[in-house]
């Protein structure tokens, strides 16, 4: 979480698509890989007390669990949306990296737009991910 986990251009692109798609309902943006995690945005009215490591450990299960949904009649996995008392968490994983975005309440159409935008950015930058980063 030292600011060097993610390519600066990728970080800017993720912030841009989230702000454009989600608008003022955007609460936070966190980028992660199997080895690293970096919070890219946190709305100013929120406390910086979230356990990002705990969240990351849970969201990283998505790297492995995606295979459970392959070849089903549901189609290709796109995103996971979790509902909480004070907001929503949407996780998108593509290849070696992913993003979770927390928001206030939004329509399902906006979650779908967010998913599509994040998938596109993550796919575009998949080759820039250092899959060995964070390992000793």
PDB file of C-alpha atoms in Angstrom:
ATOM      1  CA  UNK A   1       0.000   0.000   0.000  1.00  0.00           C
ATOM      2  CA  UNK A   2       2.934   2.279  -0.686  1.00  0.00           C
ATOM      3  CA  UNK A   3       1.509   3.859  -3.833  1.00  0.00           C
ATOM      4  CA  UNK A   4       3.708   1.747  -6.104  1.00  0.00           C
ATOM      5  CA  UNK A   5       1.472  -1.310  -6.418  1.00  0.00           C
ATOM      6  CA  UNK A   6      -0.375  -0.036  -9.452  1.00  0.00           C
ATOM      7  CA  UNK A   7       0.698   1.618 -12.688  1.00  0.00           C
ATOM      8  CA  UNK A   8      -0.088   5.356 -12.407  1.00  0.00           C
ATOM      9  CA  UNK A   9      -1.941   5.399 -15.735  1.00  0.00           C
ATOM     10  CA  UNK A  10      -4.105   2.453 -14.665  1.00  0.00           C
ATOM     11  CA  UNK A  11      -4.881   4.144 -11.331  1.00  0.00           C
ATOM     12  CA  UNK A  12      -5.907   7.345 -13.120  1.00  0.00           C
ATOM     13  CA  UNK A  13      -8.067   5.415 -15.579  1.00  0.00           C
ATOM     14  CA  UNK A  14      -9.839   3.481 -12.797  1.00  0.00           C
ATOM     15  CA  UNK A  15     -10.552   6.700 -10.876  1.00  0.00           C
ATOM     16  CA  UNK A  16     -11.836   8.353 -14.033  1.00  0.00           C
ATOM     17  CA  UNK A  17     -14.235   5.581 -15.070  1.00  0.00           C
ATOM     18  CA  UNK A  18     -15.557   5.230 -11.527  1.00  0.00           C
ATOM     19  CA  UNK A  19     -16.165   8.963 -11.114  1.00  0.00           C
ATOM     20  CA  UNK A  20     -17.806   9.142 -14.543  1.00  0.00           C
ATOM     21  CA  UNK A  21     -20.027   6.098 -14.023  1.00  0.00           C
ATOM     22  CA  UNK A  22     -20.850   6.390 -10.333  1.00  0.00           C
ATOM     23  CA  UNK A  23     -20.648  10.144  -9.721  1.00  0.00           C
ATOM     24  CA  UNK A  24     -21.270  11.451  -6.214  1.00  0.00           C
ATOM     25  CA  UNK A  25     -22.375   8.016  -4.993  1.00  0.00           C
ATOM     26  CA  UNK A  26     -18.748   6.820  -5.173  1.00  0.00           C
ATOM     27  CA  UNK A  27     -17.389   5.977  -1.717  1.00  0.00           C
ATOM     28  CA  UNK A  28     -14.048   4.251  -2.413  1.00  0.00           C
ATOM     29  CA  UNK A  29     -11.925   2.460  -5.001  1.00  0.00           C
ATOM     30  CA  UNK A  30      -9.437  -0.268  -4.105  1.00  0.00           C
ATOM     31  CA  UNK A  31      -7.188  -2.098  -6.562  1.00  0.00           C
ATOM     32  CA  UNK A  32      -5.832  -5.549  -5.723  1.00  0.00           C
ATOM     33  CA  UNK A  33      -3.894  -8.528  -7.010  1.00  0.00           C
ATOM     34  CA  UNK A  34      -3.115 -11.834  -5.326  1.00  0.00           C
ATOM     35  CA  UNK A  35      -0.149 -10.171  -3.607  1.00  0.00           C
ATOM     36  CA  UNK A  36      -0.896  -6.445  -3.320  1.00  0.00           C
ATOM     37  CA  UNK A  37      -3.567  -3.929  -2.448  1.00  0.00           C
ATOM     38  CA  UNK A  38      -3.856  -0.177  -2.930  1.00  0.00           C
ATOM     39  CA  UNK A  39      -6.709   2.183  -2.106  1.00  0.00           C
ATOM     40  CA  UNK A  40      -7.040   4.640  -4.989  1.00  0.00           C
ATOM     41  CA  UNK A  41      -9.838   6.820  -3.655  1.00  0.00           C
ATOM     42  CA  UNK A  42     -11.728   7.426  -0.422  1.00  0.00           C
ATOM     43  CA  UNK A  43     -14.521   9.977  -0.225  1.00  0.00           C
ATOM     44  CA  UNK A  44     -13.624  12.760   2.196  1.00  0.00           C
ATOM     45  CA  UNK A  45     -16.651  12.264   4.484  1.00  0.00           C
ATOM     46  CA  UNK A  46     -15.659   8.655   5.259  1.00  0.00           C
ATOM     47  CA  UNK A  47     -13.322   7.499   8.004  1.00  0.00           C
ATOM     48  CA  UNK A  48     -10.115   5.793   6.980  1.00  0.00           C
ATOM     49  CA  UNK A  49     -10.711   2.867   9.334  1.00  0.00           C
ATOM     50  CA  UNK A  50     -11.633   0.122   6.885  1.00  0.00           C
ATOM     51  CA  UNK A  51      -9.648  -3.078   7.247  1.00  0.00           C
ATOM     52  CA  UNK A  52      -8.345  -3.192   3.675  1.00  0.00           C
ATOM     53  CA  UNK A  53      -6.224  -6.262   4.341  1.00  0.00           C
ATOM     54  CA  UNK A  54      -9.263  -8.138   5.672  1.00  0.00           C
ATOM     55  CA  UNK A  55     -11.387  -7.014   2.747  1.00  0.00           C
ATOM     56  CA  UNK A  56      -8.629  -7.974   0.311  1.00  0.00           C
ATOM     57  CA  UNK A  57      -8.289 -11.457   1.746  1.00  0.00           C
ATOM     58  CA  UNK A  58     -12.007 -11.998   1.256  1.00  0.00           C
ATOM     59  CA  UNK A  59     -12.179 -10.428  -2.218  1.00  0.00           C
ATOM     60  CA  UNK A  60      -9.121 -12.397  -3.378  1.00  0.00           C
ATOM     61  CA  UNK A  61     -11.214 -15.535  -3.046  1.00  0.00           C
ATOM     62  CA  UNK A  62     -12.751 -14.328  -6.304  1.00  0.00           C
ATOM     63  CA  UNK A  63      -9.588 -15.254  -8.189  1.00  0.00           C
ATOM     64  CA  UNK A  64     -10.206 -18.889  -7.281  1.00  0.00           C
ATOM     65  CA  UNK A  65     -13.987 -19.013  -7.146  1.00  0.00           C
ATOM     66  CA  UNK A  66     -14.484 -17.774 -10.704  1.00  0.00           C
ATOM     67  CA  UNK A  67     -13.710 -21.275 -11.962  1.00  0.00           C
ATOM     68  CA  UNK A  68     -16.787 -22.572 -10.138  1.00  0.00           C
ATOM     69  CA  UNK A  69     -18.969 -20.572 -12.526  1.00  0.00           C
ATOM     70  CA  UNK A  70     -17.266 -21.578 -15.783  1.00  0.00           C
ATOM     71  CA  UNK A  71     -19.337 -23.387 -18.374  1.00  0.00           C
ATOM     72  CA  UNK A  72     -22.659 -22.741 -16.659  1.00  0.00           C
ATOM     73  CA  UNK A  73     -25.849 -21.570 -18.270  1.00  0.00           C
ATOM     74  CA  UNK A  74     -25.393 -18.263 -16.437  1.00  0.00           C
ATOM     75  CA  UNK A  75     -22.631 -17.251 -18.838  1.00  0.00           C
ATOM     76  CA  UNK A  76     -19.274 -15.684 -18.052  1.00  0.00           C
ATOM     77  CA  UNK A  77     -18.699 -14.252 -14.574  1.00  0.00           C
ATOM     78  CA  UNK A  78     -18.765 -10.447 -14.616  1.00  0.00           C
ATOM     79  CA  UNK A  79     -18.944  -9.015 -11.086  1.00  0.00           C
ATOM     80  CA  UNK A  80     -19.962  -9.545  -7.501  1.00  0.00           C
ATOM     81  CA  UNK A  81     -22.189  -7.016  -5.738  1.00  0.00           C
ATOM     82  CA  UNK A  82     -22.528  -7.079  -1.968  1.00  0.00           C
ATOM     83  CA  UNK A  83     -25.186  -5.121  -0.080  1.00  0.00           C
ATOM     84  CA  UNK A  84     -24.507  -3.583   3.318  1.00  0.00           C
ATOM     85  CA  UNK A  85     -26.449  -1.355   5.663  1.00  0.00           C
ATOM     86  CA  UNK A  86     -24.618   1.790   4.528  1.00  0.00           C
ATOM     87  CA  UNK A  87     -23.697   1.003   0.944  1.00  0.00           C
ATOM     88  CA  UNK A  88     -22.657  -1.488  -1.690  1.00  0.00           C
ATOM     89  CA  UNK A  89     -19.412  -3.184  -2.665  1.00  0.00           C
ATOM     90  CA  UNK A  90     -18.916  -4.184  -6.286  1.00  0.00           C
ATOM     91  CA  UNK A  91     -15.942  -6.398  -7.178  1.00  0.00           C
ATOM     92  CA  UNK A  92     -14.648  -6.937 -10.705  1.00  0.00           C
ATOM     93  CA  UNK A  93     -11.758  -9.295 -11.435  1.00  0.00           C
ATOM     94  CA  UNK A  94     -10.149  -9.669 -14.834  1.00  0.00           C
ATOM     95  CA  UNK A  95      -7.076 -11.821 -15.290  1.00  0.00           C
ATOM     96  CA  UNK A  96      -4.421 -11.149 -12.657  1.00  0.00           C
ATOM     97  CA  UNK A  97      -6.040  -8.134 -11.017  1.00  0.00           C
ATOM     98  CA  UNK A  98      -9.249  -6.689  -9.701  1.00  0.00           C
ATOM     99  CA  UNK A  99     -10.981  -3.675  -8.207  1.00  0.00           C
ATOM    100  CA  UNK A 100     -13.606  -3.292  -5.563  1.00  0.00           C
ATOM    101  CA  UNK A 101     -15.650  -0.134  -5.531  1.00  0.00           C
ATOM    102  CA  UNK A 102     -17.914   0.934  -2.705  1.00  0.00           C
ATOM    103  CA  UNK A 103     -20.907   3.127  -3.433  1.00  0.00           C
ATOM    104  CA  UNK A 104     -24.050   4.548  -2.020  1.00  0.00           C
ATOM    105  CA  UNK A 105     -27.306   3.129  -3.386  1.00  0.00           C
ATOM    106  CA  UNK A 106     -27.470   2.982  -7.198  1.00  0.00           C
ATOM    107  CA  UNK A 107     -29.660   1.377  -9.837  1.00  0.00           C
ATOM    108  CA  UNK A 108     -28.729  -2.036 -11.225  1.00  0.00           C
ATOM    109  CA  UNK A 109     -28.145  -0.374 -14.603  1.00  0.00           C
ATOM    110  CA  UNK A 110     -25.404   1.793 -13.106  1.00  0.00           C
ATOM    111  CA  UNK A 111     -23.768  -1.265 -11.514  1.00  0.00           C
ATOM    112  CA  UNK A 112     -23.817  -2.897 -14.953  1.00  0.00           C
ATOM    113  CA  UNK A 113     -22.243   0.215 -16.521  1.00  0.00           C
ATOM    114  CA  UNK A 114     -19.597   0.279 -13.796  1.00  0.00           C
ATOM    115  CA  UNK A 115     -18.819  -3.409 -14.326  1.00  0.00           C
ATOM    116  CA  UNK A 116     -18.452  -2.946 -18.069  1.00  0.00           C
ATOM    117  CA  UNK A 117     -16.178   0.072 -17.678  1.00  0.00           C
ATOM    118  CA  UNK A 118     -13.981  -1.654 -15.073  1.00  0.00           C
ATOM    119  CA  UNK A 119     -13.728  -4.845 -17.143  1.00  0.00           C
ATOM    120  CA  UNK A 120     -12.541  -2.816 -20.121  1.00  0.00           C
ATOM    121  CA  UNK A 121      -9.858  -0.957 -18.145  1.00  0.00           C
ATOM    122  CA  UNK A 122      -8.642  -4.073 -16.336  1.00  0.00           C
ATOM    123  CA  UNK A 123      -8.441  -5.978 -19.633  1.00  0.00           C
ATOM    124  CA  UNK A 124      -6.513  -3.117 -21.275  1.00  0.00           C
ATOM    125  CA  UNK A 125      -3.918  -3.108 -18.483  1.00  0.00           C
ATOM    126  CA  UNK A 126      -3.686  -6.862 -17.733  1.00  0.00           C
ATOM    127  CA  UNK A 127      -0.250  -7.083 -19.366  1.00  0.00           C
ATOM    128  CA  UNK A 128       1.168  -4.410 -17.036  1.00  0.00           C
ATOM    129  CA  UNK A 129       0.538  -6.408 -13.848  1.00  0.00           C
ATOM    130  CA  UNK A 130       3.603  -7.794 -12.113  1.00  0.00           C
ATOM    131  CA  UNK A 131       2.221 -11.101 -10.855  1.00  0.00           C
ATOM    132  CA  UNK A 132       5.338 -11.619  -8.724  1.00  0.00           C
ATOM    133  CA  UNK A 133       5.010  -8.271  -6.904  1.00  0.00           C
ATOM    134  CA  UNK A 134       4.768  -8.506  -3.161  1.00  0.00           C
ATOM    135  CA  UNK A 135       6.454 -11.912  -2.964  1.00  0.00           C
ATOM    136  CA  UNK A 136       9.720 -12.396  -1.132  1.00  0.00           C
TER     137      UNK A 136
END
